[in-house]
Amino acid sequence: MSGAGHAETSPLARAMLAEALAWRGQSADAVALARAVLNDCEPDSEAGQLARRVLTTDVADYHWEMLNDRPRNRAYDAALRRAVQPGDRVLEIGSGAGLVAMMAARAGAAEVISCEMAPGMAAIAAENVAANGLSERVRIVAKRSSDLAIGRDLPGLADLLVSELIHHDLVGDGMLDAHRDAIPRLLRPGGAVLPRYVSVMVAFAQAPPLRFPVSTVEGVDLSAVERLRPPTLCLDPGSPGIALRSEPGTLFRFDMAQPERWPAPRGAMTIQGADGVANAIVQWVRIEMDDSGAPDSVYENRPEPGRRSHWGVNLTHLAKPLDLSAGRAYQIQGRYGANRLLVWPF
């Protein structure tokens, strides 16, 4: 069922139908109907508010901060200008607002196919592409990358694959599975991949105390509830109170162009400590766009005062803080899966 045939009904009735379609999992139909409703009503009316709610159901809230992350945007733009060759077909996984796809076209790509699994965001990306006069070279496909097929969604293999599926812990947005699937199916042998390398960085740290600790409440012992507290907390890299208590180190490094050479899921690294107490392991990401060595080819959100990034840093609080000494070796271990990263001291 879609919005066709319902033009005679009120905007509110159609918005309610769009909401019902969304609840039933018919996201594409729901988004199309909600967009039509917004064309026929005031955005601040009841129908408008409901339609806007439907449109944003599958849209992650990080897009606004990401689009304002200028170092990230400049790194992608510069890398695409270095990588794209005249006549290239570029595949992007994760259209977002369409920015990176349009950067690829601006860099000289003959054709850009960009897929986006959230129908509402895909529609906005296509709208942005049209507004910038690039519809003839940039096509937004409202699908998961795993559903793309040569001959149907792409006329042939891509010359370059670009994505921005990087989560705070590197793996949480399904980046590894997407690349493991797309590279052998959709990219020509030897095709370029951006970013080329991504790394999980870790260090011991003194971190701010946990918020809202629970022990005794109104004379009642509730301390057992602390065992249900999530072990990892995500903070801005410039958050006050985060101080490294060791040198940083690379726990995992992925060559995104070669999934067959990715590190084993379980790893360990040895780092030199610094004097002080560590009550957490802090984890962040390092992105190397390519092998150029250009200053703008590396993006890292290492925690330090004043650092701004749309990617956060993850703090794994230690149940037993460690008293570290300068020059002494300590070990951090970790394990990653398709959508999860765990780190712990050894």
C-alpha positions in Angstrom: 0.0 0.0 0.0 1.3 3.5 -0.8 0.0 7.1 -0.9 -1.5 6.6 -4.4 -5.2 6.8 -4.3 -5.3 8.6 -1.0 -5.0 12.2 -2.2 -8.7 12.9 -1.4 -8.2 12.1 2.3 -7.1 14.7 4.9 -3.3 15.3 5.5 -3.8 14.0 9.1 -5.4 10.8 7.9 -2.6 10.2 5.4 0.0 11.0 8.0 -1.6 8.4 10.3 -1.6 5.9 7.4 2.1 6.7 6.9 2.8 5.9 10.6 0.9 2.6 10.2 3.0 1.7 7.2 6.2 2.4 9.1 5.0 0.2 12.0 4.4 -2.6 9.5 7.9 -2.3 8.2 6.9 -0.7 4.8 9.4 2.0 5.3 9.7 3.1 1.6 5.9 3.5 1.3 5.7 5.3 4.6 8.4 7.8 3.7 6.9 8.5 0.3 3.5 9.1 1.8 4.9 11.3 4.6 6.8 13.4 2.1 3.6 13.9 0.1 1.7 14.9 3.3 4.3 17.6 4.0 3.7 19.1 0.6 0.0 19.5 1.5 0.1 20.9 5.1 1.9 23.2 7.5 5.0 21.6 9.0 3.9 22.7 12.5 0.4 21.2 12.2 -0.5 17.9 13.8 -0.3 16.2 10.4 3.0 17.9 9.7 4.5 16.9 13.0 3.4 13.3 12.5 4.8 13.2 9.0 8.1 14.5 10.2 8.2 11.9 12.9 7.7 9.2 10.2 10.4 10.6 8.0 13.0 10.6 10.7 12.2 7.1 12.2 15.2 5.4 10.6 17.6 8.5 10.5 20.5 8.3 12.9 21.0 11.5 14.9 24.7 11.7 14.2 24.3 13.1 10.7 24.1 16.8 11.8 27.3 16.6 13.9 29.0 14.6 11.1 28.2 17.2 8.5 29.7 19.9 10.7 32.9 17.9 11.2 35.1 20.0 8.9 38.4 18.0 9.3 36.5 14.8 8.4 34.8 16.4 5.4 38.1 17.9 4.2 39.9 14.5 4.5 37.3 12.8 2.4 37.3 15.6 -0.2 41.1 15.7 -0.5 41.3 11.9 -0.7 38.7 11.7 -3.5 40.5 14.4 -5.5 43.6 12.2 -5.3 41.9 8.9 -6.0 39.3 9.6 -8.7 40.4 9.2 -12.3 38.5 10.5 -15.3 35.8 8.0 -16.3 35.7 6.3 -13.0 32.6 4.6 -11.7 32.4 5.2 -7.9 30.3 3.2 -5.4 29.5 4.7 -2.1 28.1 2.7 0.8 26.0 5.0 3.1 24.8 8.1 1.2 23.8 10.1 4.2 23.0 13.5 3.0 24.8 12.9 -0.3 27.9 14.9 0.5 30.6 12.3 -0.2 28.9 11.1 -3.4 28.8 14.7 -4.7 32.5 15.2 -3.7 33.3 12.1 -5.8 31.4 13.6 -8.8 33.2 17.0 -8.2 36.5 15.2 -8.2 35.8 13.9 -11.8 33.9 10.6 -11.5 31.8 9.8 -14.6 29.2 8.0 -12.5 28.5 7.7 -8.8 26.1 5.1 -7.4 25.4 5.7 -3.7 23.3 3.4 -1.6 21.4 4.3 1.6 19.4 1.9 3.6 17.2 4.6 5.4 14.5 5.6 2.9 14.0 9.0 4.4 17.7 9.9 4.2 17.9 8.4 0.7 15.1 10.7 -0.5 16.8 13.7 1.0 20.2 12.7 -0.5 18.5 12.5 -3.9 17.0 15.9 -3.3 20.4 17.4 -2.4 22.0 15.9 -5.5 19.3 17.4 -7.7 19.6 20.8 -6.0 23.4 20.8 -6.8 22.8 19.9 -10.5 24.5 16.5 -10.3 21.6 14.1 -10.9 23.0 13.0 -14.3 26.2 11.7 -12.6 25.0 10.8 -9.1 22.3 8.2 -8.4 21.0 7.4 -5.0 19.8 3.9 -4.5 17.6 3.2 -1.4 19.0 -0.2 -0.6 21.6 -1.9 1.6 24.8 -2.5 -0.1 24.3 -6.3 0.3 21.2 -6.0 -1.9 22.9 -4.3 -4.8 23.5 -6.2 -8.0 25.6 -5.7 -11.1 23.4 -5.2 -14.1 20.5 -3.9 -12.0 21.8 -1.3 -9.6 25.3 -0.8 -11.2 26.0 -1.2 -14.9 29.3 -2.7 -14.1 32.0 -3.1 -11.4 33.0 0.0 -9.6 36.5 1.5 -9.9 36.5 3.0 -6.4 34.6 2.1 -3.3 34.1 4.9 -0.7 32.2 4.6 2.6 31.8 6.2 6.0 30.4 3.4 8.1 32.8 4.0 10.9 31.4 3.7 14.4 32.9 5.1 17.6 34.3 1.5 18.2 35.0 1.1 14.5 32.8 -1.9 13.9 29.4 -1.0 15.4 27.8 0.2 12.1 28.5 -3.1 10.2 31.4 -1.6 8.3 33.4 -4.9 8.2 30.5 -7.0 6.9 29.6 -4.4 4.3 33.2 -4.3 2.9 33.6 -8.1 3.1 30.6 -8.4 0.9 31.0 -5.5 -1.5 34.7 -5.8 -2.4 34.6 -9.2 -4.2 31.1 -8.6 -5.7 31.0 -4.9 -6.7 34.5 -3.6 -7.0 36.9 -4.4 -9.9 40.1 -6.3 -9.0 42.6 -3.7 -7.8 40.0 -1.0 -7.4 40.7 1.7 -4.8 39.0 1.8 -1.4 38.6 4.9 0.7 39.4 5.0 3.6 42.2 2.6 3.0 43.2 1.9 6.6 41.2 2.1 9.9 42.6 1.4 13.3 41.4 0.7 16.8 43.6 2.8 19.2 43.7 2.2 22.9 45.4 3.5 26.1 45.0 3.3 29.8 43.4 6.4 31.2 42.2 8.3 34.3 38.6 9.0 33.4 35.8 11.0 35.1 33.8 9.0 37.6 30.7 7.2 36.5 27.6 9.4 36.6 24.8 8.6 39.0 26.5 5.8 41.0 24.0 3.7 42.9 24.6 2.2 46.4 22.2 3.0 49.1 19.0 4.9 48.2 16.7 6.1 51.0 18.2 3.6 53.4 17.8 0.7 50.9 20.9 -1.2 49.6 20.6 -1.2 45.8 24.3 -1.7 45.0 23.7 -4.8 43.0 22.2 -2.7 40.2 25.7 -1.5 39.4 26.4 -4.9 37.9 23.9 -4.1 35.2 25.7 -0.8 34.2 27.0 -1.0 30.6 30.8 -1.4 30.8 31.5 1.1 28.1 30.6 4.8 28.0 31.0 7.1 25.0 32.2 10.7 25.5 33.4 13.5 23.3 37.2 13.3 22.8 37.6 16.7 24.2 35.7 15.9 27.4 37.4 17.3 30.5 38.8 14.8 33.0 40.3 12.2 30.5 44.0 11.9 31.0 46.1 9.2 29.4 48.1 7.0 31.8 50.1 5.1 29.1 51.3 5.6 25.6 48.7 5.0 22.9 48.8 1.8 20.9 47.1 0.1 17.9 45.0 -2.8 19.0 43.7 -3.6 15.5 44.5 -2.2 12.1 42.4 -3.0 9.0 43.4 -2.7 5.4 39.9 -2.1 4.1 40.9 -3.1 0.5 42.0 -6.6 1.6 39.4 -8.3 3.9 41.3 -11.5 3.6 44.2 -9.9 5.4 42.3 -8.4 8.3 43.6 -9.2 11.8 42.3 -12.1 13.8 39.2 -11.3 15.9 41.2 -11.5 19.1 44.3 -9.4 19.7 46.7 -8.0 22.3 49.2 -5.3 22.5 51.9 -4.2 25.0 52.3 -0.5 25.9 54.4 1.5 28.3 52.7 2.9 31.3 52.9 6.4 32.9 52.9 7.1 36.7 49.4 7.3 38.0 46.1 5.4 38.6 44.2 4.2 35.6 40.5 3.6 36.1 39.6 3.0 32.5 40.8 1.9 29.0 40.0 4.6 26.4 39.5 3.6 22.8 39.3 5.8 19.7 39.7 5.6 15.9 42.5 6.4 13.5 41.7 6.7 9.8 44.3 6.8 7.0 42.5 7.8 3.8 45.2 6.5 1.5 49.0 6.0 1.2 49.7 9.5 0.0 51.3 10.7 3.3 49.5 14.1 2.8 48.8 16.0 6.0 45.0 15.7 5.4 45.1 12.0 4.7 45.0 11.0 8.4 42.1 11.7 10.8 42.3 10.7 14.5 40.1 11.6 17.4 42.6 10.9 20.1 41.3 12.3 23.4 42.8 15.7 24.4 41.5 19.0 25.7 39.5 20.9 23.1 39.4 18.1 20.6 36.2 18.2 18.4 35.0 15.2 16.4 31.6 13.7 15.6 33.2 10.4 16.6 33.3 9.8 20.3 35.8 7.9 22.4 34.8 4.8 24.4 35.7 4.5 28.0 35.7 1.0 29.5 35.8 1.5 33.2 37.8 -0.9 35.2 36.2 -2.6 38.3 39.7 -2.5 39.9 41.8 0.6 39.0 45.4 -0.1 38.2 48.4 1.7 39.8 50.7 2.2 36.8 54.4 3.0 36.8 56.3 4.9 34.1 58.4 2.7 31.9 56.7 -0.5 32.9 55.0 -2.7 30.2 51.3 -3.4 30.4 49.0 -5.3 28.1 45.6 -4.5 26.7 43.6 -7.2 25.0 40.6 -7.0 22.7 38.1 -8.8 20.6 35.9 -7.6 17.7 32.9 -9.0 16.0 30.6 -7.8 13.2 29.1 -5.1 15.4 30.9 -5.1 18.7 34.3 -4.4 20.2 35.5 -5.5 23.7 38.7 -4.4 25.4 40.2 -5.4 28.8 43.5 -5.3 30.7 45.8 -8.2 31.1 
